XYZ file of C-alpha atoms in Angstrom:
437
model
C 0.111 -0.009 0.042
C 3.158 2.201 0.788
C 5.436 3.331 -1.885
C 8.906 2.773 -0.852
C 11.188 5.810 -1.579
C 14.955 6.283 -1.015
C 15.325 9.264 1.260
C 18.198 11.722 0.681
C 21.384 10.862 2.395
C 21.480 11.444 6.247
C 22.387 14.790 7.077
C 21.217 16.422 4.073
C 18.035 18.598 4.009
C 15.045 17.912 1.864
C 14.804 19.653 -1.497
C 11.342 19.856 -1.108
C 9.627 21.321 1.885
C 5.695 21.088 1.985
C 3.858 23.957 3.270
C 2.450 21.946 6.382
C 4.995 19.462 7.640
C 4.089 15.773 7.648
C 4.804 15.688 11.104
C 1.543 17.723 11.974
C -0.355 15.172 9.775
C 1.172 12.320 11.988
C 0.348 13.986 15.116
C -3.241 14.670 13.853
C -3.820 10.788 13.355
C -2.101 10.111 16.661
C -4.481 12.578 18.360
C -7.719 10.958 16.727
C -6.366 7.512 17.595
C -5.763 8.465 21.169
C -9.220 10.195 21.256
C -10.669 6.702 20.333
C -8.785 4.764 22.703
C -9.990 6.890 25.815
C -13.462 6.352 24.505
C -12.730 2.457 24.324
C -11.511 2.385 27.878
C -14.159 4.883 29.273
C -17.128 2.822 27.648
C -17.239 0.023 30.145
C -18.691 2.101 33.318
C -21.771 2.799 31.180
C -22.467 -1.103 30.706
C -22.173 -2.104 34.501
C -25.928 -1.234 34.912
C -27.184 -2.605 31.503
C -25.291 -5.974 31.714
C -26.435 -6.649 35.343
C -30.192 -6.006 34.295
C -29.989 -8.207 31.113
C -27.753 -11.002 32.205
C -28.155 -10.863 35.961
C -24.255 -10.554 36.425
C -23.047 -9.336 39.623
C -21.075 -6.239 39.598
C -18.226 -8.020 41.053
C -18.422 -10.299 37.935
C -18.873 -7.467 35.264
C -15.808 -5.857 37.477
C -13.651 -8.674 36.440
C -13.605 -7.905 32.702
C -13.031 -4.010 33.369
C -10.197 -4.907 35.771
C -8.408 -6.633 33.288
C -8.999 -4.277 30.566
C -7.391 -1.652 32.891
C -4.668 -3.690 33.747
C -3.624 -4.789 30.496
C -4.142 -0.943 29.122
C -1.122 -0.293 31.685
C 0.818 -3.450 31.713
C 0.951 -3.275 27.744
C 2.254 0.346 27.699
C 6.101 -0.389 28.990
C 6.149 -2.868 25.675
C 4.310 -1.097 23.288
C 7.369 1.256 22.224
C 9.710 -1.617 22.004
C 7.092 -3.259 19.622
C 6.994 0.011 17.631
C 10.792 -0.083 17.584
C 10.724 -3.639 16.349
C 8.131 -3.677 13.818
C 7.063 -0.102 13.198
C 4.189 2.318 14.272
C 1.534 1.363 11.884
C 1.312 -2.400 12.321
C 1.321 -2.267 15.604
C -1.511 0.288 15.884
C -3.397 -1.264 13.146
C -3.232 -4.641 14.814
C -4.449 -2.925 18.101
C -7.454 -1.312 16.289
C -8.410 -4.652 14.959
C -8.522 -6.275 18.299
C -10.611 -3.505 19.777
C -12.777 -3.701 16.888
C -13.306 -7.762 17.290
C -13.559 -7.395 21.147
C -16.155 -4.823 20.944
C -18.213 -6.206 18.125
C -17.877 -9.601 19.533
C -19.619 -8.904 22.889
C -22.766 -7.890 20.980
C -23.459 -11.866 20.590
C -22.143 -12.896 24.129
C -24.241 -14.781 26.434
C -21.656 -15.586 29.081
C -19.588 -13.718 31.333
C -16.342 -15.091 30.275
C -16.971 -13.522 26.883
C -17.245 -10.068 28.135
C -13.678 -10.938 29.856
C -12.341 -11.953 26.643
C -13.708 -9.060 24.593
C -13.503 -6.076 26.709
C -10.810 -7.420 29.244
C -8.323 -8.817 27.002
C -8.756 -7.901 23.257
C -10.118 -4.078 24.215
C -7.594 -3.818 27.215
C -4.569 -4.909 25.180
C -5.253 -2.930 22.023
C -6.141 0.248 23.775
C -2.845 -0.229 25.912
C -0.868 -0.101 22.432
C -2.219 3.655 21.810
C -1.658 5.091 25.450
C 1.318 6.998 26.738
C 3.876 5.077 24.743
C 2.591 6.052 21.542
C 2.217 9.486 21.968
C 5.686 9.655 23.427
C 7.174 7.767 20.279
C 5.371 10.095 17.621
C 6.514 13.369 19.598
C 10.173 11.966 19.987
C 10.636 10.856 16.405
C 8.761 13.245 14.724
C 9.558 16.800 16.735
C 12.423 18.351 17.650
C 10.983 21.624 18.433
C 7.191 22.111 19.983
C 7.694 18.550 21.780
C 6.104 20.016 24.833
C 3.065 21.567 22.796
C 2.606 18.366 20.973
C 3.124 15.792 24.027
C 0.407 18.036 25.985
C -1.995 17.996 22.961
C -1.801 14.198 22.859
C -2.193 13.682 26.551
C -5.195 15.877 26.234
C -6.395 13.520 23.618
C -7.561 11.267 26.253
C -9.635 13.737 27.952
C -11.014 14.899 24.715
C -12.231 11.283 23.863
C -14.000 11.062 27.017
C -15.465 14.459 26.524
C -16.965 13.505 22.910
C -17.896 9.708 23.267
C -19.426 9.456 27.111
C -22.365 11.392 26.430
C -23.047 9.975 22.767
C -22.579 6.321 24.209
C -24.964 7.119 27.067
C -27.456 8.062 24.767
C -27.360 5.197 22.692
C -27.650 3.045 25.345
C -30.566 4.653 26.815
C -32.345 4.748 23.404
C -31.181 1.569 21.711
C -29.314 -0.649 24.246
C -25.998 -1.248 25.200
C -25.204 -3.220 22.034
C -25.711 -0.218 20.100
C -22.738 1.166 22.111
C -20.363 -1.759 21.232
C -21.171 -1.637 17.625
C -20.517 2.066 17.623
C -16.853 1.537 19.207
C -16.026 -1.214 16.929
C -17.112 0.960 13.790
C -14.805 3.745 15.136
C -12.040 1.690 15.835
C -12.232 0.207 12.376
C -12.726 3.504 10.493
C -9.121 4.547 11.987
C -7.263 1.721 10.691
C -7.227 3.333 6.758
C -5.956 6.737 8.246
C -3.252 4.935 10.325
C -2.102 2.968 7.328
C -2.151 6.056 4.870
C -0.843 8.673 6.916
C 1.083 7.330 9.632
C 5.045 6.993 8.891
C 7.522 5.703 11.508
C 10.046 8.142 10.797
C 10.541 11.737 8.607
C 13.305 9.799 6.970
C 10.798 7.917 5.254
C 9.371 10.686 3.399
C 12.724 12.334 2.784
C 12.142 15.014 5.652
C 13.938 16.084 8.699
C 11.861 16.083 11.998
C 9.740 19.111 12.667
C 12.184 21.962 13.751
C 15.513 20.125 12.792
C 17.816 21.206 9.844
C 18.802 17.845 8.880
C 17.430 14.604 8.021
C 18.065 11.947 10.716
C 18.473 8.448 9.432
C 16.223 5.630 10.309
C 17.808 3.597 13.004
C 18.254 -0.089 12.744
C 15.091 -1.748 13.993
C 16.090 -2.777 17.869
C 15.696 -6.153 18.920
C 16.485 -6.020 22.386
C 14.364 -3.206 23.630
C 11.692 -5.352 25.227
C 14.488 -7.134 27.403
C 16.150 -3.529 28.325
C 12.265 -2.686 29.271
C 12.479 -5.650 31.917
C 15.583 -5.020 33.030
C 15.072 -1.430 33.726
C 12.015 -2.537 35.685
C 14.307 -4.838 37.650
C 17.064 -1.949 38.565
C 13.965 0.446 39.579
C 12.609 -2.139 42.001
C 15.659 -2.147 44.000
C 15.072 1.759 44.973
C 12.490 3.128 47.515
C 11.967 6.086 45.072
C 10.235 3.737 42.455
C 8.073 2.111 45.093
C 6.716 5.205 46.651
C 6.181 6.769 43.175
C 4.377 3.512 42.199
C 2.426 3.071 44.981
C 1.062 6.665 45.173
C 0.479 6.398 41.067
C -1.476 3.067 41.927
C -3.694 5.192 44.218
C -4.022 7.864 41.573
C -5.273 5.047 39.309
C -7.476 3.663 41.939
C -9.255 7.245 42.464
C -9.737 7.862 38.782
C -10.033 5.342 36.407
C -10.824 2.712 38.473
C -13.266 4.293 40.678
C -14.957 7.531 39.257
C -14.660 6.403 35.603
C -15.856 2.909 36.260
C -18.385 3.465 39.277
C -19.535 7.117 39.362
C -22.463 6.626 36.728
C -23.806 3.524 38.488
C -23.642 5.157 41.754
C -25.378 8.155 40.582
C -27.923 6.101 39.143
C -28.285 4.461 42.391
C -29.185 7.822 43.741
C -31.773 8.350 41.100
C -29.844 10.365 38.732
C -30.311 9.795 35.135
C -27.702 7.921 33.389
C -27.006 10.271 30.483
C -26.738 13.302 33.264
C -24.025 11.105 35.219
C -22.214 10.480 31.776
C -22.314 14.293 30.810
C -20.762 14.882 34.546
C -17.726 12.983 33.581
C -17.449 14.348 30.177
C -17.105 17.761 32.004
C -14.224 16.316 34.063
C -12.800 15.797 30.777
C -12.923 19.298 30.076
C -11.263 20.551 33.031
C -9.067 17.894 32.891
C -7.105 19.490 29.988
C -6.902 22.567 31.750
C -5.589 20.905 34.911
C -2.818 18.868 33.014
C -1.701 22.322 31.450
C -1.634 24.026 34.517
C 0.013 21.171 36.546
C 2.797 21.225 33.966
C 3.278 24.968 34.577
C 3.340 24.655 38.342
C 5.909 21.535 37.970
C 8.410 23.666 36.293
C 8.344 26.077 39.149
C 7.442 24.402 42.406
C 8.803 21.008 44.116
C 7.217 18.292 42.531
C 6.885 16.208 45.583
C 4.912 19.059 47.608
C 2.453 19.138 44.651
C 1.829 15.746 44.739
C 1.244 15.835 48.373
C -1.161 18.589 47.872
C -2.872 16.919 44.827
C -3.535 13.591 46.823
C -4.499 15.360 49.904
C -7.324 17.606 48.278
C -8.449 14.396 46.210
C -8.917 12.609 49.361
C -10.961 15.304 50.926
C -13.044 15.562 47.949
C -13.909 11.672 47.858
C -14.987 11.551 51.351
C -17.596 14.324 50.729
C -19.012 12.531 47.648
C -21.568 10.287 49.381
C -23.240 13.308 50.652
C -23.272 15.065 47.166
C -25.178 12.362 45.199
C -28.726 13.162 44.421
C -31.112 12.719 41.543
C -30.616 16.162 40.330
C -27.305 18.001 39.627
C -26.879 20.776 42.070
C -24.022 23.157 42.431
C -22.044 21.298 45.249
C -21.691 18.486 42.578
C -20.734 20.993 39.947
C -18.252 22.143 42.352
C -16.938 18.506 42.856
C -16.728 17.431 39.144
C -14.954 20.692 38.300
C -12.317 20.342 40.965
C -11.837 16.662 40.058
C -11.375 17.377 36.495
C -8.551 20.004 37.291
C -6.924 17.306 39.510
C -7.645 14.310 37.230
C -4.377 13.857 35.877
C -2.611 16.607 37.480
C -0.429 14.211 39.056
C 1.228 13.302 35.891
C 3.811 16.188 35.254
C 5.104 15.978 38.836
C 5.274 12.384 38.827
C 7.201 12.265 35.178
C 9.772 15.025 36.680
C 10.568 13.009 39.502
C 11.273 10.010 37.212
C 13.626 12.150 34.930
C 15.224 13.425 38.087
C 15.961 10.091 39.693
C 16.408 7.996 36.803
C 17.874 10.576 34.223
C 18.568 8.057 31.299
C 15.903 5.616 31.813
C 13.005 7.931 32.794
C 10.591 7.179 29.983
C 10.820 3.130 30.704
C 10.571 3.621 34.428
C 7.608 6.032 34.115
C 6.057 3.471 31.859
C 6.080 0.925 34.653
C 4.696 3.410 37.088
C 1.978 4.067 34.604
C 1.576 0.318 34.718
C 1.028 0.537 38.431
C -1.530 3.070 38.041
C -3.650 0.940 35.818
C -3.323 -2.102 37.893
C -4.563 0.025 40.791
C -7.570 1.090 38.587
C -8.452 -2.461 37.579
C -8.393 -3.909 41.142
C -10.688 -1.307 42.494
C -12.859 -1.732 39.275
C -13.466 -5.230 40.607
C -13.474 -4.489 44.364
C -15.976 -1.681 44.031
C -18.502 -3.870 42.344
C -17.942 -6.597 45.037
C -18.423 -3.945 47.926
C -21.653 -2.609 45.832
C -22.900 -6.278 45.696
C -22.393 -6.935 49.324
C -23.602 -3.874 51.126
C -25.868 -2.229 48.313
C -24.027 1.149 48.414
C -20.478 2.368 47.443
C -20.281 4.557 50.310
C -17.758 2.449 51.789
C -15.600 2.680 48.573
C -15.665 6.392 48.747
C -14.562 6.577 52.491
C -11.561 3.985 51.565
C -10.635 5.822 48.648
C -10.161 9.116 50.628
C -8.029 7.386 53.252
C -5.876 6.123 50.449
C -5.388 9.655 49.003
C -4.110 10.442 52.425
C -1.507 7.669 52.164
C -0.235 8.891 48.732
C 0.262 12.199 49.944
C 2.423 10.734 52.643
C 4.384 8.487 50.104
C 5.139 11.402 47.839
C 6.131 13.743 50.361
C 8.997 11.329 51.222
C 10.429 10.456 47.730
C 14.117 10.666 47.774
C 15.388 13.274 45.125
C 18.493 13.616 43.195
C 19.783 11.155 40.414
C 20.673 7.766 41.553
C 23.226 5.358 40.683
C 20.949 2.880 38.922
C 23.350 -0.085 39.320
C 24.141 0.148 42.913
C 20.911 1.675 44.569
C 23.134 2.940 47.357
C 21.254 4.021 50.331
C 17.735 3.930 48.661
C 18.004 0.146 47.787
C 15.223 -1.713 49.449
C 16.283 -4.842 51.442
């Protein structure tokens, strides 16, 4: 499908310079892909009630599939970049989108809970994980020399935009036509993105005879890496010997518990328990997506100017207080205190990412992207765990109140863990005074 061209010699400049650098088209396709991935991962929270009503499955049973999806979304991320280095961006992303299409579409005919676990848990979880943080970082690093911060911020915001665009739409579809309409829509969206990926994505600017955006010279295409996956595991082993990793990973796991695992998965069914319409609750989640973008940008600005350890302590503390008050705010109608909670939670949703990434860069300068990938994996494993536990607690107690209170207490623990993270670069091979015995 792709015409093979011989790029100009490495170090030369391209004779033909398009008015719009292809890097921006690549970033645009990546943005659309990440928007879709966010919608795919957000949708299961809307399915809990309908699946429970139709099949009689407990929320804990449904939570198993959501848990696996969230966990694979995170655990796939550290290896996604290695797969892209070895096989290229297009085939990896195209296969991931195909997995999502099959997983979502296959649930339309399911009749057993294990089929939901296979479709949404394994296929959608593994596929969407290939289009998470590692995908955006790969695009930014390969195609941009200038504007890297802007592009990475925009791609990160794509996740919030996907939630903003799709959640109310999917909620309306479920309300009007049933949950199968939402599954088919997600499958069609994933399939529709594949042609754009195959036609517009390229692995490197050198493939089209151009330098990266902002560079004066063409950068030669590197030899495909064959040991990247092994290095990913080795870096994990190194990081696990340090206290800093366990503190950051533990706090970020709690971040996942209190965002993707708890609010994204259980807020809609919890609000419905209190008489709120599903569309209204999903729209509140979409508002979180709006303020998520602003919060991420502002947190990055703060991280450049203030101690990231202190910022994390403040973020987790305020989040914990808000969760403790949430049971008192749930009601059939949307009122001002609930709007205040939604706005605050949106600002705080991924505000923890910039300071956490900054600490990874400070402690592990050479391996920061890989270490952060593993820290992100802990985020998703935590999210997956509480997606299941939250459903079990609701089944046993008939309410989510205990889950909100426990999450608030965990945020207090995350604040304390963040405040004692050792700062300064570590000797990766020795661990020295921060080695865990």
